[in-house]
Structure formats: structure tokens, C-alpha cells
JSON list of C-alpha atoms and ligand atoms in Angstrom, two decimals:
[
{"chain": "A", "resi": 1, "resn": "UNK", "atom": "CA", "xyz": [25.93, 70.08, 42.58]},
{"chain": "A", "resi": 2, "resn": "UNK", "atom": "CA", "xyz": [25.39, 67.33, 45.14]},
{"chain": "A", "resi": 3, "resn": "UNK", "atom": "CA", "xyz": [21.58, 67.24, 45.02]},
{"chain": "A", "resi": 4, "resn": "UNK", "atom": "CA", "xyz": [20.41, 64.29, 42.94]},
{"chain": "A", "resi": 5, "resn": "UNK", "atom": "CA", "xyz": [17.13, 65.97, 41.96]},
{"chain": "A", "resi": 6, "resn": "UNK", "atom": "CA", "xyz": [18.96, 69.15, 40.88]},
{"chain": "A", "resi": 7, "resn": "UNK", "atom": "CA", "xyz": [21.12, 66.91, 38.69]},
{"chain": "A", "resi": 8, "resn": "UNK", "atom": "CA", "xyz": [18.04, 65.22, 37.21]},
{"chain": "A", "resi": 9, "resn": "UNK", "atom": "CA", "xyz": [16.50, 68.67, 36.55]},
{"chain": "A", "resi": 10, "resn": "UNK", "atom": "CA", "xyz": [19.75, 69.79, 34.89]},
{"chain": "A", "resi": 11, "resn": "UNK", "atom": "CA", "xyz": [19.63, 66.68, 32.67]},
{"chain": "A", "resi": 12, "resn": "UNK", "atom": "CA", "xyz": [22.87, 65.28, 34.10]},
{"chain": "A", "resi": 13, "resn": "UNK", "atom": "CA", "xyz": [21.07, 62.16, 35.32]},
{"chain": "A", "resi": 14, "resn": "UNK", "atom": "CA", "xyz": [18.42, 60.58, 33.09]},
{"chain": "A", "resi": 15, "resn": "UNK", "atom": "CA", "xyz": [14.86, 60.21, 34.30]},
{"chain": "A", "resi": 16, "resn": "UNK", "atom": "CA", "xyz": [11.58, 58.98, 32.92]},
{"chain": "A", "resi": 17, "resn": "UNK", "atom": "CA", "xyz": [9.80, 62.32, 32.59]},
{"chain": "A", "resi": 18, "resn": "UNK", "atom": "CA", "xyz": [6.04, 62.50, 32.89]},
{"chain": "A", "resi": 19, "resn": "UNK", "atom": "CA", "xyz": [5.50, 66.27, 32.74]},
{"chain": "A", "resi": 20, "resn": "UNK", "atom": "CA", "xyz": [7.68, 69.35, 32.67]},
{"chain": "A", "resi": 21, "resn": "UNK", "atom": "CA", "xyz": [6.94, 73.05, 33.04]},
{"chain": "A", "resi": 22, "resn": "UNK", "atom": "CA", "xyz": [9.23, 76.05, 33.53]},
{"chain": "A", "resi": 23, "resn": "UNK", "atom": "CA", "xyz": [9.05, 75.50, 37.27]},
{"chain": "A", "resi": 24, "resn": "UNK", "atom": "CA", "xyz": [8.35, 71.81, 37.85]},
{"chain": "A", "resi": 25, "resn": "UNK", "atom": "CA", "xyz": [9.68, 68.45, 36.70]},
{"chain": "A", "resi": 26, "resn": "UNK", "atom": "CA", "xyz": [7.73, 65.25, 37.30]},
{"chain": "A", "resi": 27, "resn": "UNK", "atom": "CA", "xyz": [9.33, 61.87, 36.69]},
{"chain": "A", "resi": 28, "resn": "UNK", "atom": "CA", "xyz": [8.91, 58.23, 37.68]},
{"chain": "A", "resi": 29, "resn": "UNK", "atom": "CA", "xyz": [10.36, 57.09, 41.00]},
{"chain": "A", "resi": 30, "resn": "UNK", "atom": "CA", "xyz": [13.32, 54.75, 40.51]},
{"chain": "A", "resi": 31, "resn": "UNK", "atom": "CA", "xyz": [11.94, 52.42, 43.19]},
{"chain": "A", "resi": 32, "resn": "UNK", "atom": "CA", "xyz": [8.16, 52.45, 42.65]},
{"chain": "A", "resi": 33, "resn": "UNK", "atom": "CA", "xyz": [5.86, 51.62, 45.56]},
{"chain": "A", "resi": 34, "resn": "UNK", "atom": "CA", "xyz": [2.77, 51.49, 43.28]},
{"chain": "A", "resi": 35, "resn": "UNK", "atom": "CA", "xyz": [2.14, 50.94, 39.56]},
{"chain": "A", "resi": 36, "resn": "UNK", "atom": "CA", "xyz": [2.13, 54.70, 39.12]},
{"chain": "A", "resi": 37, "resn": "UNK", "atom": "CA", "xyz": [4.70, 56.38, 41.37]},
{"chain": "A", "resi": 38, "resn": "UNK", "atom": "CA", "xyz": [5.64, 59.85, 40.24]},
{"chain": "A", "resi": 39, "resn": "UNK", "atom": "CA", "xyz": [7.85, 62.43, 41.92]},
{"chain": "A", "resi": 40, "resn": "UNK", "atom": "CA", "xyz": [6.74, 66.02, 41.45]},
{"chain": "A", "resi": 41, "resn": "UNK", "atom": "CA", "xyz": [9.69, 68.31, 42.03]},
{"chain": "A", "resi": 42, "resn": "UNK", "atom": "CA", "xyz": [10.03, 72.10, 41.94]},
{"chain": "A", "resi": 43, "resn": "UNK", "atom": "CA", "xyz": [13.04, 73.11, 39.85]},
{"chain": "A", "resi": 44, "resn": "UNK", "atom": "CA", "xyz": [13.95, 75.56, 42.59]},
{"chain": "A", "resi": 45, "resn": "UNK", "atom": "CA", "xyz": [16.01, 73.79, 45.25]},
{"chain": "A", "resi": 46, "resn": "UNK", "atom": "CA", "xyz": [14.07, 73.89, 48.52]},
{"chain": "A", "resi": 47, "resn": "UNK", "atom": "CA", "xyz": [15.41, 71.46, 51.08]},
{"chain": "A", "resi": 48, "resn": "UNK", "atom": "CA", "xyz": [12.60, 71.32, 53.63]},
{"chain": "A", "resi": 49, "resn": "UNK", "atom": "CA", "xyz": [9.15, 72.87, 53.85]},
{"chain": "A", "resi": 50, "resn": "UNK", "atom": "CA", "xyz": [10.68, 75.04, 56.59]},
{"chain": "A", "resi": 51, "resn": "UNK", "atom": "CA", "xyz": [12.90, 76.65, 53.95]},
{"chain": "A", "resi": 52, "resn": "UNK", "atom": "CA", "xyz": [9.93, 77.78, 51.85]},
{"chain": "A", "resi": 53, "resn": "UNK", "atom": "CA", "xyz": [8.95, 81.43, 52.19]},
{"chain": "A", "resi": 54, "resn": "UNK", "atom": "CA", "xyz": [6.04, 83.61, 51.18]},
{"chain": "A", "resi": 55, "resn": "UNK", "atom": "CA", "xyz": [7.57, 83.96, 47.74]},
{"chain": "A", "resi": 56, "resn": "UNK", "atom": "CA", "xyz": [7.20, 80.19, 47.27]},
{"chain": "A", "resi": 57, "resn": "UNK", "atom": "CA", "xyz": [3.43, 80.14, 47.76]},
{"chain": "A", "resi": 58, "resn": "UNK", "atom": "CA", "xyz": [2.80, 79.98, 44.04]},
{"chain": "A", "resi": 59, "resn": "UNK", "atom": "CA", "xyz": [5.21, 77.12, 43.41]},
{"chain": "A", "resi": 60, "resn": "UNK", "atom": "CA", "xyz": [3.81, 75.15, 46.36]},
{"chain": "A", "resi": 61, "resn": "UNK", "atom": "CA", "xyz": [0.31, 75.57, 44.93]},
{"chain": "A", "resi": 62, "resn": "UNK", "atom": "CA", "xyz": [1.53, 74.53, 41.50]},
{"chain": "A", "resi": 63, "resn": "UNK", "atom": "CA", "xyz": [2.98, 71.31, 42.92]},
{"chain": "A", "resi": 64, "resn": "UNK", "atom": "CA", "xyz": [-0.53, 70.25, 43.93]},
{"chain": "A", "resi": 65, "resn": "UNK", "atom": "CA", "xyz": [-2.17, 71.37, 40.71]},
{"chain": "A", "resi": 66, "resn": "UNK", "atom": "CA", "xyz": [0.50, 69.53, 38.73]},
{"chain": "A", "resi": 67, "resn": "UNK", "atom": "CA", "xyz": [-0.15, 66.43, 40.82]},
{"chain": "A", "resi": 68, "resn": "UNK", "atom": "CA", "xyz": [-3.82, 66.72, 39.92]},
{"chain": "A", "resi": 69, "resn": "UNK", "atom": "CA", "xyz": [-2.96, 67.09, 36.21]},
{"chain": "A", "resi": 70, "resn": "UNK", "atom": "CA", "xyz": [-0.66, 64.05, 36.33]},
{"chain": "A", "resi": 71, "resn": "UNK", "atom": "CA", "xyz": [-3.36, 61.97, 38.02]},
{"chain": "A", "resi": 72, "resn": "UNK", "atom": "CA", "xyz": [-5.61, 62.79, 35.08]},
{"chain": "A", "resi": 73, "resn": "UNK", "atom": "CA", "xyz": [-2.84, 62.16, 32.55]},
{"chain": "A", "resi": 74, "resn": "UNK", "atom": "CA", "xyz": [-2.27, 58.70, 34.02]},
{"chain": "A", "resi": 75, "resn": "UNK", "atom": "CA", "xyz": [-6.01, 58.05, 34.42]},
{"chain": "A", "resi": 76, "resn": "UNK", "atom": "CA", "xyz": [-5.82, 57.41, 38.16]},
{"chain": "A", "resi": 77, "resn": "UNK", "atom": "CA", "xyz": [-8.02, 60.33, 39.18]},
{"chain": "A", "resi": 78, "resn": "UNK", "atom": "CA", "xyz": [-11.25, 58.32, 39.22]},
{"chain": "A", "resi": 79, "resn": "UNK", "atom": "CA", "xyz": [-10.00, 55.44, 41.38]},
{"chain": "A", "resi": 80, "resn": "UNK", "atom": "CA", "xyz": [-8.00, 57.76, 43.58]},
{"chain": "A", "resi": 81, "resn": "UNK", "atom": "CA", "xyz": [-4.39, 58.42, 44.36]},
{"chain": "A", "resi": 82, "resn": "UNK", "atom": "CA", "xyz": [-2.25, 59.43, 47.31]},
{"chain": "A", "resi": 83, "resn": "UNK", "atom": "CA", "xyz": [0.11, 62.38, 47.64]},
{"chain": "A", "resi": 84, "resn": "UNK", "atom": "CA", "xyz": [2.96, 62.13, 50.14]},
{"chain": "A", "resi": 85, "resn": "UNK", "atom": "CA", "xyz": [5.51, 64.69, 51.26]},
{"chain": "A", "resi": 86, "resn": "UNK", "atom": "CA", "xyz": [8.28, 63.25, 53.41]},
{"chain": "A", "resi": 87, "resn": "UNK", "atom": "CA", "xyz": [9.74, 66.17, 55.35]},
{"chain": "A", "resi": 88, "resn": "UNK", "atom": "CA", "xyz": [12.83, 65.40, 57.40]},
{"chain": "A", "resi": 89, "resn": "UNK", "atom": "CA", "xyz": [14.57, 62.38, 58.86]},
{"chain": "A", "resi": 90, "resn": "UNK", "atom": "CA", "xyz": [11.73, 60.91, 60.91]},
{"chain": "A", "resi": 91, "resn": "UNK", "atom": "CA", "xyz": [9.51, 60.93, 57.83]},
{"chain": "A", "resi": 92, "resn": "UNK", "atom": "CA", "xyz": [12.14, 58.98, 55.90]},
{"chain": "A", "resi": 93, "resn": "UNK", "atom": "CA", "xyz": [13.11, 61.82, 53.58]},
{"chain": "A", "resi": 94, "resn": "UNK", "atom": "CA", "xyz": [16.01, 60.52, 51.52]},
{"chain": "A", "resi": 95, "resn": "UNK", "atom": "CA", "xyz": [16.43, 63.26, 48.95]},
{"chain": "A", "resi": 96, "resn": "UNK", "atom": "CA", "xyz": [16.66, 66.68, 50.55]},
{"chain": "A", "resi": 97, "resn": "UNK", "atom": "CA", "xyz": [14.94, 68.57, 47.76]},
{"chain": "A", "resi": 98, "resn": "UNK", "atom": "CA", "xyz": [11.25, 69.13, 48.44]},
{"chain": "A", "resi": 99, "resn": "UNK", "atom": "CA", "xyz": [8.98, 66.86, 46.38]},
{"chain": "A", "resi": 100, "resn": "UNK", "atom": "CA", "xyz": [5.57, 65.26, 46.29]},
{"chain": "A", "resi": 101, "resn": "UNK", "atom": "CA", "xyz": [5.09, 61.54, 45.67]},
{"chain": "A", "resi": 102, "resn": "UNK", "atom": "CA", "xyz": [1.99, 60.61, 43.67]},
{"chain": "A", "resi": 103, "resn": "UNK", "atom": "CA", "xyz": [0.96, 56.98, 44.16]},
{"chain": "A", "resi": 104, "resn": "UNK", "atom": "CA", "xyz": [-1.81, 55.32, 42.23]},
{"chain": "A", "resi": 105, "resn": "UNK", "atom": "CA", "xyz": [-2.77, 52.68, 39.73]},
{"chain": "A", "resi": 106, "resn": "UNK", "atom": "CA", "xyz": [-4.01, 49.96, 42.04]},
{"chain": "A", "resi": 107, "resn": "UNK", "atom": "CA", "xyz": [-7.39, 49.18, 43.56]},
{"chain": "A", "resi": 108, "resn": "UNK", "atom": "CA", "xyz": [-6.34, 49.99, 47.11]},
{"chain": "A", "resi": 109, "resn": "UNK", "atom": "CA", "xyz": [-3.30, 51.94, 48.19]},
{"chain": "A", "resi": 110, "resn": "UNK", "atom": "CA", "xyz": [-3.64, 50.49, 51.69]},
{"chain": "A", "resi": 111, "resn": "UNK", "atom": "CA", "xyz": [-4.18, 52.27, 54.98]},
{"chain": "A", "resi": 112, "resn": "UNK", "atom": "CA", "xyz": [-2.64, 55.66, 55.49]},
{"chain": "A", "resi": 113, "resn": "UNK", "atom": "CA", "xyz": [0.22, 55.73, 57.99]},
{"chain": "A", "resi": 114, "resn": "UNK", "atom": "CA", "xyz": [-1.06, 58.14, 60.61]},
{"chain": "A", "resi": 115, "resn": "UNK", "atom": "CA", "xyz": [0.28, 56.52, 63.75]},
{"chain": "B", "resi": 201, "resn": "LIG", "atom": "P1", "xyz": [11.91, 60.62, 49.89]},
{"chain": "B", "resi": 201, "resn": "LIG", "atom": "O1", "xyz": [12.06, 59.49, 50.87]},
{"chain": "B", "resi": 201, "resn": "LIG", "atom": "O2", "xyz": [10.57, 61.26, 50.02]},
{"chain": "B", "resi": 201, "resn": "LIG", "atom": "O3", "xyz": [13.06, 61.60, 49.94]},
{"chain": "B", "resi": 201, "resn": "LIG", "atom": "O4", "xyz": [11.91, 59.92, 48.46]},
{"chain": "B", "resi": 201, "resn": "LIG", "atom": "C1", "xyz": [12.94, 60.00, 47.54]},
{"chain": "B", "resi": 201, "resn": "LIG", "atom": "C2", "xyz": [12.56, 59.13, 46.37]},
{"chain": "B", "resi": 201, "resn": "LIG", "atom": "O5", "xyz": [13.43, 59.42, 45.29]},
{"chain": "B", "resi": 201, "resn": "LIG", "atom": "C3", "xyz": [12.68, 57.63, 46.63]},
{"chain": "B", "resi": 201, "resn": "LIG", "atom": "O6", "xyz": [11.38, 57.03, 46.53]},
{"chain": "B", "resi": 201, "resn": "LIG", "atom": "C4", "xyz": [13.58, 57.11, 45.51]},
{"chain": "B", "resi": 201, "resn": "LIG", "atom": "C5", "xyz": [13.65, 58.26, 44.54]},
{"chain": "B", "resi": 201, "resn": "LIG", "atom": "N1", "xyz": [14.93, 58.41, 43.89]},
{"chain": "B", "resi": 201, "resn": "LIG", "atom": "C6", "xyz": [16.14, 58.52, 44.49]},
{"chain": "B", "resi": 201, "resn": "LIG", "atom": "N2", "xyz": [17.10, 58.67, 43.57]},
{"chain": "B", "resi": 201, "resn": "LIG", "atom": "C7", "xyz": [16.48, 58.67, 42.36]},
{"chain": "B", "resi": 201, "resn": "LIG", "atom": "C8", "xyz": [16.96, 58.79, 41.01]},
{"chain": "B", "resi": 201, "resn": "LIG", "atom": "O7", "xyz": [18.13, 58.95, 40.73]},
{"chain": "B", "resi": 201, "resn": "LIG", "atom": "N3", "xyz": [16.03, 58.73, 40.03]},
{"chain": "B", "resi": 201, "resn": "LIG", "atom": "C9", "xyz": [14.68, 58.59, 40.30]},
{"chain": "B", "resi": 201, "resn": "LIG", "atom": "N4", "xyz": [13.84, 58.52, 39.26]},
{"chain": "B", "resi": 201, "resn": "LIG", "atom": "N5", "xyz": [14.21, 58.47, 41.55]},
{"chain": "B", "resi": 201, "resn": "LIG", "atom": "C10", "xyz": [15.10, 58.51, 42.57]}
]
């Protein structure tokens, strides 16, 4: 298995878990960009959004609902938080296993990178 997130999900590499369900594992990013920086990862290996199919609609929805639950768990939902999905090289995707980043825990997360 050469996917680092698959190895974390399998328990071969330790991680600081925040929430786990049958289908999703959420754990702290090793290199946090904010006080709360959580990676929300489907246990199913999906490399890019382009690889997701109609049968993945439920898991994609659950990623967002889990992000919402984690925001509440970490008490960042009132101040606000940012969700990021880096898809592909130009976006800086480093781990080729689809995941959401949840960033929060500071007053301002800064401007969004839209250009
Ligand atoms: P991305 O650029 O969206 O593919 O982000 C991948 C993130 O994964 C990056 O912020 C660092 C994090 N990461 C990489 N390897 C590990 C690891 O072994 N453990 C944890 N907790 N995070 C990792």
C-alpha cells in the first residue's frame, strides 16, 4: 500500500484522530496551517474528484456533514472555519487520496485564494 492516508486508515501509521465512522477518518494535519487543522478522509481510496462516481455521492455528502460535526466538536463553528479540497498538481495536492482540510481556531483565516 503506497498511499499514506490508506496506511493511516489501516492503523499502520499513527495519527491524532478527531472522529471516526465506518466510512470516514478525521485526524490532525501533521503540518498545521491553523490552530485547528483537520483532514477529513474517506476510507475508500479515491485519488481525484474525477475518480468519484454516482455511487460515491453519499460519501461525498458525508465528508461535508462530518466537517460540520467536527467544527462543532472543536467549537469553531461560531467564529467560522474554512474547508479546502486540493484537487491535482496545480492546487498543490500532495497526498493523492481525496480529503477535505478544515481550518479554524483563529480570529481571521485570511483572504481566500481565488486568483
Ligand atoms: P494536500 O496538499 O491537500 O494533499 O494536503 C496533504 C496534507 O496531508 C498536508 O497538509 C500534510 C498532511 N500530511 C501528509 N502526511 C501526513 C501524515 O503522515 N500524517 C498527517 N497527520 N498528516 C499528513
